[in-house]
Amino acid sequence: MTQRPRTWSLNLYLAGFGLVSLLLMALLAWWILLRIDAMDRSLQAAEAAGAREELQHALHDRLVEMRKAARKLAAWDEVRQQFAQPAYYAYWRMHRLHKPGILPADVVASELYDRTGQRLGSFRDALLPARLPDPPRERVFLDTRHRLVIEQYQPVTDPDGRRLGWLGLRWALLPGLQRAVYTHLDPETLHVEGMPPAGIPPERLLDHLRYAIRPSHAKQAVLELLYAVSLQTALVVGALAFSFYLLFRHLVSNPLHRLARLVRALGSGEETPLARARFPITELEVVRASLQAYHERLQETRRVLDDRNRELWLLAHRDPLTGVLNRRAFDEDWTRADGTSGPAAPMAFLLLDCDHFKAINDTYGHQVGDEVLRRIARGIQHSLRASDRLYRLGGDEFAALLPRCDADCAREVAERCLEHLDGEDFTRLGIHEPVRVSIGIALAEGERLPPLDELKRMADTAMYHAKRPNRHRIQFYSGHMDREGGMLYSSRVLHAVERALNTGEGIEMHYQPVVDLVSGRTLYREALVRIRMEGALLAPGRFLPVIEAHRQEVELDLAVLEAIRRDIERGGIPEHEGVSVNVSGMGILRREVMQALERLAAAAGGRALILEITETAYIAQIEQANHQIGAARALGYQIALDDFGSGYSSLRYLATMPFDIVKFDISMTRQLAGGKPQRLLTERMVEMLTEAGYKTVAEGIEDAATLERVRQAGFACAQGYHLGRPAALDAPAQAAPARGRAAVGGNRSEDP
Ligand code: C2E
Ligand code: MG
Ligand code: MG
């Protein structure tokens, strides 16, 4: 792992720099002081040497002067005369010699000595000794009055050079020395120390002279100047360093600090007044302004990106046709909702589906179909509350999520939807059949949100219940729906249906005879589909809703027509009997189904072929269906209107469509056993249709009495368990009542 180098703040560096500078400055000051001191000491030494030299010169000069003066005095005639007449010496000494101006200044005593060394005369005031010292050398000493004196003895000779005697002089030494001119030495301070009482020769006097050095003003001035300059330099350097520190802090350190805070604030997205504050240094101001501009550009880019993101999100999550949210948005919303711990308030899930939308689409074209979807979406959206979300899950299937919505609220919203859509005028689009929407509702209540699949399945189940005939178009999911349609939604059934449709495996056709009531002959057999699942047979009532729910009617039609064709080809159906096939409303409109019908017709040989169409399947596609039916007739099919009387617009269809056979629904057959009005209604209907040229078939003949009633009512044919159950081809026929049984042989009948 690489170690990142440590970093310190600029202020810390600055403080360190200041500290080191202070230390260096202190060292420098100390060194300068040392240098000045050393210079002072060397100057003092030079001064001392100079002073000593000066004193030496002064002493030498003084001695030379004194000797010269002594020699001059010794050569004075009057002195010589004293040796000739010593009797006058005392008088001469007092009145002449000691008179001012005769003896040189500084001479404090003088005496004359004869050739033997004896002082001429004896005086009370005589300071010089009575006898000439031997040898008569110069001697310096302190006299009784503590004056520094020097005694000299100068030989006195006659002009011929014969010695007459001696002149002794005692000089005060200091005054003469003090009069000399000195540069270094202070003459006022001149004094003697350590002088032996016996005195010393003048050459050694220098060692006993003490003095002070005259204070040198120049030197003092130079030193003071040096001190002052050092101090001022130190002060200036200190002031400069301090100003540099302040300037650096103000111009660099603080701005950098602010810049760092600014960068940090910009990085974390905080709003900071620093972003606008200007810097005193141009370069930093450029950096700040660039950062600010860069940040603003970044913000702008982010805004643009956000907008683009929103647009993309909308593109990705909106259904382009209707403008409502799409399946992807639905899945994401659900994943999110699924992740939450549970709804605090109940939530409703509405599944809305347009009945027979595919037929509308196929009949009126995609443009009309699209417009219908748009209007449905608009209608639902208007009926929802602001907080509700509407999704188009695909095709004509819409889902709405209603947060904080209980059963009453959900019902209210669903009713508003139906009201809105019922109020919509679809005839403007050229659609004459009612466009209806069924709504299945599942409620999520309680602590935990049920998983999406589960809620969707519940709403799905409710919706299929809503789609069933004679049911209210709004259905709330309840547990009994599961029990009722348990098989319907079991994955085993779904699997069996899926396999049957994809591979044809498990599809088994049962055939039920349709008997001519006059001859008692089986005219043809109705092919009824079953799906085999794990040994059991599923009747259409079990799997048709699944197929319708998955819009797989056409696939079923194709599989059925193919199975019937195979049954015919392997000789399962006698040549003299016809086959009646049921085709879904969707199938009628599809080319593939027409082609399958064509193949079946080709395989049928001379057998009669009947095409049964359920009236309810007819709602939307009359024109196109008519065209297709025309094509089927051209192939040799007779067309039967199935389950006549179970719907409500049967007569309208009959008037506009080319049917050959009308099969009365079991409910109509049963009416024959009801009160007179119902019986009459059915009877008249049969009469009327027979007169109009239709062949009538009564469904649901379960016993002999019913058979008799339908015969009385004038039906041409009949079908029912009493005449023969739907049965597989290879089973022998089950016993049937006398009049119908002849025609129903060769089949294995199923249980009621
Ligand atoms: P449908 O076409 O009206 O068929 C007649 C139905 O009535 C059959 O039910 C038949 O078993 C039943 N039935 C016959 N005699 C009696 C009776 O005496 N009493 C009672 N109560 N019922 C009787 P199944 O086979 O369950 O078929 C129900 C419906 O499923 C059919 O009604 C038809 O609409 C549809 N279906 C059946 N097979 C096919 C098929 O191959 N293709 C298509 N598209 N639909 C089919
Ligand atoms: Mg039928
Ligand atoms: Mg029927």
Short mmCIF file of C-alpha atoms in Angstrom, two decimals, residues 410-573:
data_model
loop_
_atom_site.label_atom_id
_atom_site.label_comp_id
_atom_site.label_asym_id
_atom_site.label_seq_id
_atom_site.Cartn_x
_atom_site.Cartn_y
_atom_site.Cartn_z
CA ALA A 410 -62.19 2.22 -4.91
CA ARG A 411 -65.80 1.55 -5.86
CA GLU A 412 -66.45 5.26 -6.20
CA VAL A 413 -63.45 5.72 -8.48
CA ALA A 414 -64.34 2.63 -10.54
CA GLU A 415 -67.93 3.80 -10.96
CA ARG A 416 -66.70 7.20 -12.01
CA CYS A 417 -64.56 5.46 -14.66
CA LEU A 418 -67.51 3.49 -16.05
CA GLU A 419 -69.69 6.59 -15.99
CA HIS A 420 -67.08 8.56 -17.85
CA LEU A 421 -66.58 5.87 -20.47
CA ASP A 422 -70.29 5.16 -20.88
CA GLY A 423 -70.73 8.86 -21.50
CA GLU A 424 -68.12 8.77 -24.24
CA ASP A 425 -69.67 8.89 -27.72
CA PHE A 426 -67.83 6.19 -29.67
CA THR A 427 -70.28 6.35 -32.58
CA ARG A 428 -68.34 9.37 -33.74
CA LEU A 429 -65.53 6.96 -34.47
CA GLY A 430 -68.00 4.86 -36.45
CA ILE A 431 -68.32 2.21 -33.72
CA HIS A 432 -71.88 1.14 -33.25
CA GLU A 433 -71.40 -1.51 -30.61
CA PRO A 434 -71.01 -0.40 -27.00
CA VAL A 435 -67.40 -0.07 -25.89
CA ARG A 436 -67.34 -1.46 -22.40
CA VAL A 437 -64.70 -1.71 -19.77
CA SER A 438 -64.59 -4.30 -17.00
CA ILE A 439 -62.83 -3.52 -13.75
CA GLY A 440 -61.33 -5.95 -11.28
CA ILE A 441 -60.30 -4.53 -7.93
CA ALA A 442 -57.89 -5.93 -5.34
CA LEU A 443 -57.42 -4.22 -2.01
CA ALA A 444 -54.17 -4.18 -0.07
CA GLU A 445 -55.09 -3.74 3.55
CA GLY A 446 -53.47 -4.62 6.81
CA GLU A 447 -49.88 -4.60 7.94
CA ARG A 448 -48.13 -6.12 4.97
CA LEU A 449 -48.45 -5.30 1.31
CA PRO A 450 -49.19 -8.51 -0.60
CA PRO A 451 -46.57 -9.32 -3.24
CA LEU A 452 -47.20 -7.73 -6.62
CA ASP A 453 -47.89 -11.04 -8.35
CA GLU A 454 -50.47 -11.87 -5.76
CA LEU A 455 -52.26 -8.51 -5.93
CA LYS A 456 -52.19 -8.61 -9.72
CA ARG A 457 -53.58 -12.12 -9.71
CA MET A 458 -56.35 -11.05 -7.35
CA ALA A 459 -57.32 -8.11 -9.56
CA ASP A 460 -57.05 -10.38 -12.62
CA THR A 461 -59.40 -12.91 -11.08
CA ALA A 462 -61.86 -10.17 -10.15
CA MET A 463 -61.68 -8.81 -13.68
CA TYR A 464 -62.52 -12.15 -15.28
CA HIS A 465 -65.48 -12.36 -12.99
CA ALA A 466 -66.46 -8.88 -14.12
CA LYS A 467 -66.21 -10.02 -17.74
CA ARG A 468 -68.50 -12.98 -17.28
CA PRO A 469 -71.95 -12.57 -18.79
CA ASN A 470 -74.57 -11.02 -16.58
CA ARG A 471 -72.03 -9.88 -14.01
CA HIS A 472 -71.50 -6.39 -12.76
CA ARG A 473 -68.63 -4.78 -14.61
CA ILE A 474 -66.94 -3.81 -11.35
CA GLN A 475 -65.84 -6.76 -9.24
CA PHE A 476 -63.88 -6.80 -6.00
CA TYR A 477 -61.66 -9.76 -5.48
CA SER A 478 -62.79 -12.18 -2.78
CA GLY A 479 -61.56 -15.60 -1.72
CA HIS A 480 -64.58 -17.43 -3.14
CA MET A 481 -63.48 -16.39 -6.65
CA ASP A 482 -60.38 -18.46 -6.14
CA ARG A 483 -62.39 -21.44 -5.00
CA GLU A 484 -64.73 -20.99 -7.95
CA GLY A 485 -62.01 -20.58 -10.44
CA GLY A 486 -59.41 -22.53 -8.59
CA MET A 487 -58.79 -24.72 -11.54
CA LEU A 488 -58.95 -21.79 -13.85
CA TYR A 489 -55.92 -20.18 -12.39
CA SER A 490 -54.02 -23.19 -11.33
CA SER A 491 -50.72 -23.30 -13.05
CA ARG A 492 -51.39 -26.91 -14.04
CA VAL A 493 -54.38 -25.82 -16.12
CA LEU A 494 -52.40 -22.97 -17.63
CA HIS A 495 -49.64 -25.38 -18.46
CA ALA A 496 -52.00 -27.91 -20.03
CA VAL A 497 -53.71 -25.22 -22.13
CA GLU A 498 -50.40 -23.75 -23.19
CA ARG A 499 -49.10 -27.13 -24.27
CA ALA A 500 -52.35 -27.99 -26.09
CA LEU A 501 -52.30 -24.74 -28.05
CA ASN A 502 -48.62 -24.90 -28.90
CA THR A 503 -48.34 -28.58 -29.83
CA GLY A 504 -51.92 -29.79 -30.18
CA GLU A 505 -51.08 -32.36 -27.50
CA GLY A 506 -54.00 -33.09 -25.14
CA ILE A 507 -56.62 -31.69 -27.47
CA GLU A 508 -59.43 -34.20 -27.81
CA MET A 509 -62.55 -33.64 -29.80
CA HIS A 510 -65.85 -34.99 -28.59
CA TYR A 511 -68.77 -35.16 -30.95
CA GLN A 512 -72.41 -34.73 -30.04
CA PRO A 513 -75.17 -35.67 -32.45
CA VAL A 514 -77.66 -33.17 -33.79
CA VAL A 515 -80.76 -35.15 -34.64
CA ASP A 516 -83.39 -34.45 -37.30
CA LEU A 517 -86.68 -34.45 -35.39
CA VAL A 518 -88.71 -35.67 -38.34
CA SER A 519 -86.56 -38.59 -39.48
CA GLY A 520 -84.81 -39.21 -36.15
CA ARG A 521 -81.53 -39.34 -38.04
CA THR A 522 -78.31 -37.81 -36.90
CA LEU A 523 -77.76 -35.07 -39.42
CA TYR A 524 -74.37 -34.05 -38.16
CA ARG A 525 -72.27 -34.02 -35.03
CA GLU A 526 -71.09 -30.93 -33.17
CA ALA A 527 -67.39 -31.05 -32.46
CA LEU A 528 -66.77 -29.99 -28.87
CA VAL A 529 -63.24 -29.54 -27.64
CA ARG A 530 -61.73 -30.99 -24.45
CA ILE A 531 -58.24 -30.79 -23.09
CA ARG A 532 -56.68 -33.79 -21.39
CA MET A 533 -54.85 -32.97 -18.20
CA GLU A 534 -53.16 -35.66 -16.12
CA GLY A 535 -55.71 -38.30 -17.07
CA ALA A 536 -58.75 -36.05 -16.62
CA LEU A 537 -60.60 -34.15 -19.33
CA LEU A 538 -61.15 -30.44 -19.00
CA ALA A 539 -64.42 -29.12 -20.45
CA PRO A 540 -64.48 -25.74 -22.24
CA GLY A 541 -66.05 -24.11 -19.19
CA ARG A 542 -62.76 -24.74 -17.38
CA PHE A 543 -60.29 -23.50 -19.90
CA LEU A 544 -62.11 -21.13 -22.24
CA PRO A 545 -61.87 -18.23 -19.78
CA VAL A 546 -58.12 -18.81 -19.60
CA ILE A 547 -57.88 -18.79 -23.36
CA GLU A 548 -60.04 -15.70 -23.64
CA ALA A 549 -58.03 -14.02 -20.94
CA HIS A 550 -54.86 -14.66 -22.89
CA ARG A 551 -56.49 -13.81 -26.21
CA GLN A 552 -55.66 -17.21 -27.54
CA GLU A 553 -59.02 -17.93 -29.15
CA VAL A 554 -57.50 -18.03 -32.62
CA GLU A 555 -54.85 -20.53 -31.55
CA LEU A 556 -57.58 -22.72 -30.09
CA ASP A 557 -59.63 -22.46 -33.30
CA LEU A 558 -56.63 -23.54 -35.34
CA ALA A 559 -55.87 -26.45 -33.01
CA VAL A 560 -59.51 -27.56 -33.01
CA LEU A 561 -59.92 -27.37 -36.80
CA GLU A 562 -56.71 -29.31 -37.19
CA ALA A 563 -57.91 -32.01 -34.71
CA ILE A 564 -61.25 -32.33 -36.50
CA ARG A 565 -59.47 -32.62 -39.83
CA ARG A 566 -57.33 -35.43 -38.44
CA ASP A 567 -60.42 -37.17 -37.01
CA ILE A 568 -62.08 -37.03 -40.44
CA GLU A 569 -58.97 -38.19 -42.24
CA ARG A 570 -58.60 -41.24 -40.07
CA GLY A 571 -62.23 -42.09 -40.84
CA GLY A 572 -63.66 -41.34 -37.39
CA ILE A 573 -66.73 -39.65 -38.82
#
